[in-house]
Amino acid sequence: MTVLRSLARHRLFWPAAVMAVLLALNVALTPSFFSIQVRDGHLYGSLIDILRFGAPLILVALGMTLVVATRGIDLSVGSVVAISGAVACLWISELPEQNSVAGVLAALGIALGVALVLGLWNGFLVSVIGIQPIIATLILMVAGRGLAQLVTGGQIITVNSGPYRLLGGGYWFGLPASIIVALGMVAAAALLVRRSALGMLVESVGGNPEASRLAGIRSRRILVVVYAWCALCAGLAGLMISSNVSSADGNNAGLWIELDAILAVVLGGTLLSGGRFSLGGTVLGALLIQTLTTTVYTLGIPPESTLLFKALVVTAVCLIQSPAFRARLSRRRRPPAPTAGRSQRDAATEAEVTA
Amino acid sequence: MDPILSMTGIRKEFPGVVALDDVAFRMFPGEVHALMGENGAGKSTLIKVLTGAYHVDAGNISLNGSAVRFAGPLQAQQAGISTVYQEVNLCPNLSVAENIFIGREPRRLGRIHWTAMKNRSAELLRRLDLDIDPGRELGSCSIAVQQLVAIARAVDVSARVLVLDEPTSSLDADEVATLFGVVRTLRDQGMAILFVSHFIEQVFAISDRMTVLRNGKLVGEYRASEITPVDLVRAMIGRELATLDELEPPRRRSGAGQAPVFAATVDLGRKGNIEPFTLDIREGEVVGLAGLLGSGRTELVRLLFGADRADQGSLRLGESTVHLRSPRAAIARGVAFCPENRKADGLVEDLTVRENIVLALQARRGWARPLPRRRQEELARSFIDRLRIRPADPEALVGNLSGGNQQKVLLARWLLTEPRLLILDEPTRGIDIGAKAEIQKLIAELAEDGMAVLFVSAELEEVLRVSHQVAVLRDRAVVDRMPNEGLTPDMVLHTIAKGEAA
Ligand SMILES: Nc1ncnc2c1ncn2[C@@H]1O[C@H](COP(=O)(O)OP(=O)(O)O)[C@@H](O)[C@H]1O
Ligand SMILES: [Mg+2]
């Protein structure tokens, strides 16, 4: 009982529970949902698809998590996705031999370099100039689309490059390469953040910027690092998306992905008010959103209502995660009776009261 | 006479702590009832239980003879129990009037009636004898004024019980007098007032009845006329006063003598903040800053720490002349600073005790050279033991600690960086006598070991007890500096007041 209760208190309990419900729903509708087949040495199945199509979102949300932890937000990730895909495709399309590995690697490097510069720009606006993050990144969100159009010349650039297609559509060790890249980035981020002191310093800056400054933390530098990292993740996601379709679309690539990413971060238990963050939670949040999209298709919900359905589920998760809401629910169910076991939940509601 | 409020058998547990255990408490109309106890005794918790901010684990509360249980402070307020919490909970970006009426704005045709709001708050402030412009943005007022606004807000709703949790900890003598005037008026109108304060004289000056808590347990209820200050303190700390004497700081050495000067300023200043001042602090010397609230004490020490940048004069730290551009630069030269407002400028409440303690050291090392987790725990534990931080749990959230323990966490953070100059801005504000004596004793020990200390306090007695030199501030300027030999509070007060009439 106590094990259960402490499980229920874990901050990832509710998103995980909703995830379980969604998966169960899918199995009920499509009995073969969990089955994974091996074809030509590659793994196939719905779960693999969720991971594969969810990989870009995981990447973008991964970067967004640290930004949100510093009390910031990055609206420009969608544009960075488009720009990095466009730059890579442009470079490859001008190669004399599109299948040259060295040429493709150069393209990837240049695209990520551009993403990094864009992230540094955001970081500069936020930390040195002191513009509010939502405004600072809005600039690039709007201007970035134009930039991507400029790179692609207003057209969709298509490429025909085997090595480039590998990143978004290929397989390594039987798994889609995009899954491996995303997992690799998650692992790298976890190492970077928890093995160095970066995680604690980010949480400190997000939790109380002035106290952090007075404790001697170089918050400016940390902000720049965080925005650069976020753009880098978005750039990688952009490469993945464009590689998957072997083309770059400056207009539509990564459109609205910033909203899904922010949602994933919040579902994963990181507060928009900054402070404590959870990378694992973000990954779970991103997968939850992707599963939801898949479920919408399997349920056969008409495309007009997909967004509404998504919104309903997300609202439910947010409500159920809120201690105040849960307390109200259970108070309604049984009249207040003083038991020792209640103190825990009270502590949660108190946190709301004092917040 | 029947009590208007009575609480019996109250119990409240937090994970790992029993904050209240079988506590009884009652209040009578037309009485001021002081709730006394050391930091962490459970005073704030009892108040929060009363107002429904916390749910009790056991016990009964009755108001006017009928059992009540409030779901939250709003309900309690509607039932006539108004509270001013220890931490002022207002909106700094709204005006004074808006803050007074927030949530119950006077309306006309469904829209906020601004003129009525302004007039009513002006009238209320006048009734409380407060000279505050209701249109002013609250954030631009001093903490003291904010506190008074919070009280005005609480008084306005037709309260029968008024709860004041440490309302005076950030007020100066005049403001306390104003507040007490208000409290007496309300009492004479038949209101029951619960009052928490660490200042013993204040408590005896204002209250009719006292209840003492210790470690979450009820020690007793006394009528103010029946108990002496000495007995009260004994009840609070549960020790004989003989042992309290041991907590007194060891006699100061006669002074740092000819020890080298660690920090020296020449006409250091900042326009609009503090007039140019010249001051030096020797190694092993405690310099006390005395002055009224708003006399520039905080502004002065912030310049020495690089929290604000000086725009004139020079500063020497150790051997070199420096222009501090950031706190980081000051820290690198061995300066440490415990700010006046622990919550806003000191602690990161989301983080644990351990994380808060290692923060400055980690910041100095940079993010690429993390302190291993095990080392962090060792360091945290050693300071928890040395400073007697309670609860003795490195993983407790700092936001849940009581004020005195939060202050000790901040001290630990800076001691860990082994500073050569330690700046303490009001380190004992809102802290009980036990913790206060501990901190004073610690300061004496640190100075003994050669640390230079700059000590700011609103309490003259305290300044005189710990410092070798006293610098006096008035109107944002250093007006005098004297060795602490044979100084009395009256003499310092005289210097503070001198010329004020002119
Ligand atoms: N929200 C909380 N969570 C956990 N422990 C708490 C919380 N609030 C208070 N405590 C603990 O309860 C005890 C009583 O605290 P408090 O009522 O604030 O004391 P006082 O106001 O008398 O200084 C302390 O040990 C404190 O650490
Ligand atoms: Mg308290």
PDB file of C-alpha atoms in Angstrom, chain B residues 196-370:
ATOM      1  CA  VAL B 196       3.974  36.548  17.337  1.00  0.00           C
ATOM      2  CA  SER B 197       7.274  38.270  17.975  1.00  0.00           C
ATOM      3  CA  HIS B 198      10.769  37.460  19.130  1.00  0.00           C
ATOM      4  CA  PHE B 199      11.190  40.752  20.926  1.00  0.00           C
ATOM      5  CA  ILE B 200      10.519  40.100  24.564  1.00  0.00           C
ATOM      6  CA  GLU B 201       9.962  43.741  25.533  1.00  0.00           C
ATOM      7  CA  GLN B 202       7.464  44.185  22.736  1.00  0.00           C
ATOM      8  CA  VAL B 203       5.573  41.155  23.856  1.00  0.00           C
ATOM      9  CA  PHE B 204       5.310  42.424  27.409  1.00  0.00           C
ATOM     10  CA  ALA B 205       4.382  45.879  26.171  1.00  0.00           C
ATOM     11  CA  ILE B 206       1.429  44.761  24.139  1.00  0.00           C
ATOM     12  CA  SER B 207       0.042  41.430  25.252  1.00  0.00           C
ATOM     13  CA  ASP B 208      -2.448  40.398  27.918  1.00  0.00           C
ATOM     14  CA  ARG B 209      -1.887  36.680  27.693  1.00  0.00           C
ATOM     15  CA  MET B 210       0.850  34.399  26.419  1.00  0.00           C
ATOM     16  CA  THR B 211       1.053  30.839  25.220  1.00  0.00           C
ATOM     17  CA  VAL B 212       4.446  29.179  24.946  1.00  0.00           C
ATOM     18  CA  LEU B 213       5.307  26.365  22.546  1.00  0.00           C
ATOM     19  CA  ARG B 214       8.458  24.328  22.525  1.00  0.00           C
ATOM     20  CA  ASN B 215       9.328  21.696  19.927  1.00  0.00           C
ATOM     21  CA  GLY B 216       5.735  21.469  18.825  1.00  0.00           C
ATOM     22  CA  LYS B 217       4.432  20.929  22.366  1.00  0.00           C
ATOM     23  CA  LEU B 218       2.447  23.227  24.605  1.00  0.00           C
ATOM     24  CA  VAL B 219       4.460  24.480  27.581  1.00  0.00           C
ATOM     25  CA  GLY B 220       1.760  26.614  29.142  1.00  0.00           C
ATOM     26  CA  GLU B 221      -0.573  29.569  29.019  1.00  0.00           C
ATOM     27  CA  TYR B 222       0.177  32.588  31.216  1.00  0.00           C
ATOM     28  CA  ARG B 223      -1.335  35.955  31.956  1.00  0.00           C
ATOM     29  CA  ALA B 224       1.176  38.667  31.163  1.00  0.00           C
ATOM     30  CA  SER B 225       0.874  40.054  34.668  1.00  0.00           C
ATOM     31  CA  GLU B 226       1.753  36.704  36.207  1.00  0.00           C
ATOM     32  CA  ILE B 227       5.006  35.954  34.461  1.00  0.00           C
ATOM     33  CA  THR B 228       8.388  37.638  34.372  1.00  0.00           C
ATOM     34  CA  PRO B 229      10.521  37.955  31.243  1.00  0.00           C
ATOM     35  CA  VAL B 230      13.056  35.594  32.736  1.00  0.00           C
ATOM     36  CA  ASP B 231      10.461  32.906  33.354  1.00  0.00           C
ATOM     37  CA  LEU B 232       9.091  33.393  29.869  1.00  0.00           C
ATOM     38  CA  VAL B 233      12.477  32.864  28.269  1.00  0.00           C
ATOM     39  CA  ARG B 234      13.064  29.847  30.458  1.00  0.00           C
ATOM     40  CA  ALA B 235       9.760  28.374  29.345  1.00  0.00           C
ATOM     41  CA  MET B 236      10.639  29.009  25.713  1.00  0.00           C
ATOM     42  CA  ILE B 237      14.083  27.490  25.649  1.00  0.00           C
ATOM     43  CA  GLY B 238      13.520  24.847  28.320  1.00  0.00           C
ATOM     44  CA  ARG B 239      16.907  25.489  29.845  1.00  0.00           C
ATOM     45  CA  GLU B 240      17.964  27.322  32.910  1.00  0.00           C
ATOM     46  CA  LEU B 241      19.230  30.798  32.305  1.00  0.00           C
ATOM     47  CA  ALA B 242      22.640  29.793  33.590  1.00  0.00           C
ATOM     48  CA  THR B 243      23.088  27.803  30.418  1.00  0.00           C
ATOM     49  CA  LEU B 244      21.767  30.689  28.402  1.00  0.00           C
ATOM     50  CA  ASP B 245      24.696  32.693  29.664  1.00  0.00           C
ATOM     51  CA  GLU B 246      26.977  30.154  28.070  1.00  0.00           C
ATOM     52  CA  LEU B 247      25.387  31.032  24.782  1.00  0.00           C
ATOM     53  CA  GLU B 248      26.490  34.603  25.205  1.00  0.00           C
ATOM     54  CA  PRO B 249      29.405  35.384  22.936  1.00  0.00           C
ATOM     55  CA  PRO B 250      32.770  35.099  24.661  1.00  0.00           C
ATOM     56  CA  ARG B 251      34.132  38.472  25.724  1.00  0.00           C
ATOM     57  CA  ARG B 252      35.397  40.327  22.734  1.00  0.00           C
ATOM     58  CA  ARG B 253      39.078  40.761  22.506  1.00  0.00           C
ATOM     59  CA  SER B 254      39.916  44.363  23.053  1.00  0.00           C
ATOM     60  CA  GLY B 255      40.134  44.861  19.295  1.00  0.00           C
ATOM     61  CA  ALA B 256      42.035  43.707  16.288  1.00  0.00           C
ATOM     62  CA  GLY B 257      44.860  46.002  17.317  1.00  0.00           C
ATOM     63  CA  GLN B 258      47.356  46.407  14.539  1.00  0.00           C
ATOM     64  CA  ALA B 259      46.246  43.512  12.360  1.00  0.00           C
ATOM     65  CA  PRO B 260      46.488  44.361   8.662  1.00  0.00           C
ATOM     66  CA  VAL B 261      43.552  46.118   7.050  1.00  0.00           C
ATOM     67  CA  PHE B 262      41.724  43.744   4.744  1.00  0.00           C
ATOM     68  CA  ALA B 263      39.170  46.044   3.168  1.00  0.00           C
ATOM     69  CA  ALA B 264      39.452  49.794   2.773  1.00  0.00           C
ATOM     70  CA  THR B 265      37.332  52.257   0.861  1.00  0.00           C
ATOM     71  CA  VAL B 266      38.143  55.811  -0.083  1.00  0.00           C
ATOM     72  CA  ASP B 267      35.082  57.886  -0.923  1.00  0.00           C
ATOM     73  CA  LEU B 268      33.363  54.856  -2.358  1.00  0.00           C
ATOM     74  CA  GLY B 269      29.791  55.700  -3.295  1.00  0.00           C
ATOM     75  CA  ARG B 270      26.917  55.382  -5.684  1.00  0.00           C
ATOM     76  CA  LYS B 271      24.622  58.192  -6.709  1.00  0.00           C
ATOM     77  CA  GLY B 272      21.153  57.974  -5.236  1.00  0.00           C
ATOM     78  CA  ASN B 273      22.177  54.991  -3.105  1.00  0.00           C
ATOM     79  CA  ILE B 274      24.874  55.943  -0.656  1.00  0.00           C
ATOM     80  CA  GLU B 275      27.061  58.992  -0.232  1.00  0.00           C
ATOM     81  CA  PRO B 276      30.820  58.490  -0.606  1.00  0.00           C
ATOM     82  CA  PHE B 277      32.201  56.822   2.510  1.00  0.00           C
ATOM     83  CA  THR B 278      35.610  55.915   3.831  1.00  0.00           C
ATOM     84  CA  LEU B 279      35.856  52.834   5.955  1.00  0.00           C
ATOM     85  CA  ASP B 280      38.390  50.168   6.767  1.00  0.00           C
ATOM     86  CA  ILE B 281      38.056  46.737   8.250  1.00  0.00           C
ATOM     87  CA  ARG B 282      40.982  44.886   9.762  1.00  0.00           C
ATOM     88  CA  GLU B 283      41.481  41.167   9.758  1.00  0.00           C
ATOM     89  CA  GLY B 284      39.911  39.684  12.847  1.00  0.00           C
ATOM     90  CA  GLU B 285      37.807  42.771  13.419  1.00  0.00           C
ATOM     91  CA  VAL B 286      34.046  43.020  13.617  1.00  0.00           C
ATOM     92  CA  VAL B 287      32.681  46.317  12.356  1.00  0.00           C
ATOM     93  CA  GLY B 288      29.072  46.985  13.235  1.00  0.00           C
ATOM     94  CA  LEU B 289      26.858  49.213  11.095  1.00  0.00           C
ATOM     95  CA  ALA B 290      24.213  51.044  13.061  1.00  0.00           C
ATOM     96  CA  GLY B 291      21.482  53.226  11.674  1.00  0.00           C
ATOM     97  CA  LEU B 292      17.772  53.427  11.144  1.00  0.00           C
ATOM     98  CA  LEU B 293      15.917  51.452   8.564  1.00  0.00           C
ATOM     99  CA  GLY B 294      16.577  53.107   5.208  1.00  0.00           C
ATOM    100  CA  SER B 295      19.726  54.864   6.386  1.00  0.00           C
ATOM    101  CA  GLY B 296      21.779  53.156   3.714  1.00  0.00           C
ATOM    102  CA  ARG B 297      23.140  50.141   5.578  1.00  0.00           C
ATOM    103  CA  THR B 298      22.168  47.624   2.910  1.00  0.00           C
ATOM    104  CA  GLU B 299      23.221  49.966   0.100  1.00  0.00           C
ATOM    105  CA  LEU B 300      26.660  50.296   1.662  1.00  0.00           C
ATOM    106  CA  VAL B 301      27.352  46.615   2.049  1.00  0.00           C
ATOM    107  CA  ARG B 302      26.056  45.853  -1.430  1.00  0.00           C
ATOM    108  CA  LEU B 303      28.800  48.062  -2.877  1.00  0.00           C
ATOM    109  CA  LEU B 304      31.455  46.126  -0.989  1.00  0.00           C
ATOM    110  CA  PHE B 305      30.132  42.905  -2.475  1.00  0.00           C
ATOM    111  CA  GLY B 306      29.719  44.151  -6.027  1.00  0.00           C
ATOM    112  CA  ALA B 307      25.978  43.521  -5.874  1.00  0.00           C
ATOM    113  CA  ASP B 308      25.635  47.124  -7.028  1.00  0.00           C
ATOM    114  CA  ARG B 309      28.426  48.921  -8.851  1.00  0.00           C
ATOM    115  CA  ALA B 310      30.085  51.902  -7.260  1.00  0.00           C
ATOM    116  CA  ASP B 311      30.286  54.960  -9.478  1.00  0.00           C
ATOM    117  CA  GLN B 312      32.885  56.862  -7.496  1.00  0.00           C
ATOM    118  CA  GLY B 313      35.779  56.334  -5.137  1.00  0.00           C
ATOM    119  CA  SER B 314      37.952  53.284  -4.739  1.00  0.00           C
ATOM    120  CA  LEU B 315      38.007  50.018  -2.877  1.00  0.00           C
ATOM    121  CA  ARG B 316      40.959  47.975  -1.793  1.00  0.00           C
ATOM    122  CA  LEU B 317      40.564  44.302  -0.910  1.00  0.00           C
ATOM    123  CA  GLY B 318      43.642  42.539   0.391  1.00  0.00           C
ATOM    124  CA  GLU B 319      46.607  43.937  -1.510  1.00  0.00           C
ATOM    125  CA  SER B 320      44.924  45.173  -4.640  1.00  0.00           C
ATOM    126  CA  THR B 321      42.594  47.995  -5.600  1.00  0.00           C
ATOM    127  CA  VAL B 322      39.536  46.597  -7.313  1.00  0.00           C
ATOM    128  CA  HIS B 323      36.542  47.723  -9.307  1.00  0.00           C
ATOM    129  CA  LEU B 324      33.908  45.178  -8.475  1.00  0.00           C
ATOM    130  CA  ARG B 325      31.738  44.566 -11.496  1.00  0.00           C
ATOM    131  CA  SER B 326      29.855  41.594 -10.071  1.00  0.00           C
ATOM    132  CA  PRO B 327      29.435  39.598  -6.870  1.00  0.00           C
ATOM    133  CA  ARG B 328      31.538  36.968  -8.535  1.00  0.00           C
ATOM    134  CA  ALA B 329      34.520  39.308  -8.607  1.00  0.00           C
ATOM    135  CA  ALA B 330      34.088  40.014  -4.905  1.00  0.00           C
ATOM    136  CA  ILE B 331      33.775  36.324  -4.069  1.00  0.00           C
ATOM    137  CA  ALA B 332      36.996  35.620  -5.942  1.00  0.00           C
ATOM    138  CA  ARG B 333      38.706  38.065  -3.586  1.00  0.00           C
ATOM    139  CA  GLY B 334      37.360  36.405  -0.489  1.00  0.00           C
ATOM    140  CA  VAL B 335      34.217  38.412   0.230  1.00  0.00           C
ATOM    141  CA  ALA B 336      30.989  36.721   1.327  1.00  0.00           C
ATOM    142  CA  PHE B 337      27.561  38.288   1.798  1.00  0.00           C
ATOM    143  CA  CYS B 338      24.432  37.090   3.604  1.00  0.00           C
ATOM    144  CA  PRO B 339      21.698  39.412   2.324  1.00  0.00           C
ATOM    145  CA  GLU B 340      18.983  40.986   4.415  1.00  0.00           C
ATOM    146  CA  ASN B 341      16.153  39.398   2.482  1.00  0.00           C
ATOM    147  CA  ARG B 342      16.944  35.708   2.754  1.00  0.00           C
ATOM    148  CA  LYS B 343      14.057  34.544   0.632  1.00  0.00           C
ATOM    149  CA  ALA B 344      14.469  36.876  -2.327  1.00  0.00           C
ATOM    150  CA  ASP B 345      18.226  37.296  -2.480  1.00  0.00           C
ATOM    151  CA  GLY B 346      19.678  34.365  -0.609  1.00  0.00           C
ATOM    152  CA  LEU B 347      18.083  30.997  -0.834  1.00  0.00           C
ATOM    153  CA  VAL B 348      16.911  28.959  -3.760  1.00  0.00           C
ATOM    154  CA  GLU B 349      13.876  27.459  -2.110  1.00  0.00           C
ATOM    155  CA  ASP B 350      13.364  24.725  -4.679  1.00  0.00           C
ATOM    156  CA  LEU B 351      16.750  23.254  -3.917  1.00  0.00           C
ATOM    157  CA  THR B 352      17.783  21.135  -0.973  1.00  0.00           C
ATOM    158  CA  VAL B 353      19.811  22.146   2.053  1.00  0.00           C
ATOM    159  CA  ARG B 354      22.808  20.371   0.553  1.00  0.00           C
ATOM    160  CA  GLU B 355      22.512  22.137  -2.771  1.00  0.00           C
ATOM    161  CA  ASN B 356      22.065  25.523  -1.158  1.00  0.00           C
ATOM    162  CA  ILE B 357      25.105  24.982   1.018  1.00  0.00           C
ATOM    163  CA  VAL B 358      27.452  24.034  -1.812  1.00  0.00           C
ATOM    164  CA  LEU B 359      26.057  26.590  -4.268  1.00  0.00           C
ATOM    165  CA  ALA B 360      28.636  29.350  -3.892  1.00  0.00           C
ATOM    166  CA  LEU B 361      31.549  26.946  -3.823  1.00  0.00           C
ATOM    167  CA  GLN B 362      30.235  25.175  -6.905  1.00  0.00           C
ATOM    168  CA  ALA B 363      29.656  28.491  -8.647  1.00  0.00           C
ATOM    169  CA  ARG B 364      33.267  29.414  -8.011  1.00  0.00           C
ATOM    170  CA  ARG B 365      34.517  26.104  -9.413  1.00  0.00           C
ATOM    171  CA  GLY B 366      32.354  26.526 -12.528  1.00  0.00           C
ATOM    172  CA  TRP B 367      29.999  23.981 -14.014  1.00  0.00           C
ATOM    173  CA  ALA B 368      32.706  21.828 -15.551  1.00  0.00           C
ATOM    174  CA  ARG B 369      34.257  20.914 -12.199  1.00  0.00           C
ATOM    175  CA  PRO B 370      31.408  19.469 -10.179  1.00  0.00           C
TER     176      PRO B 370
END
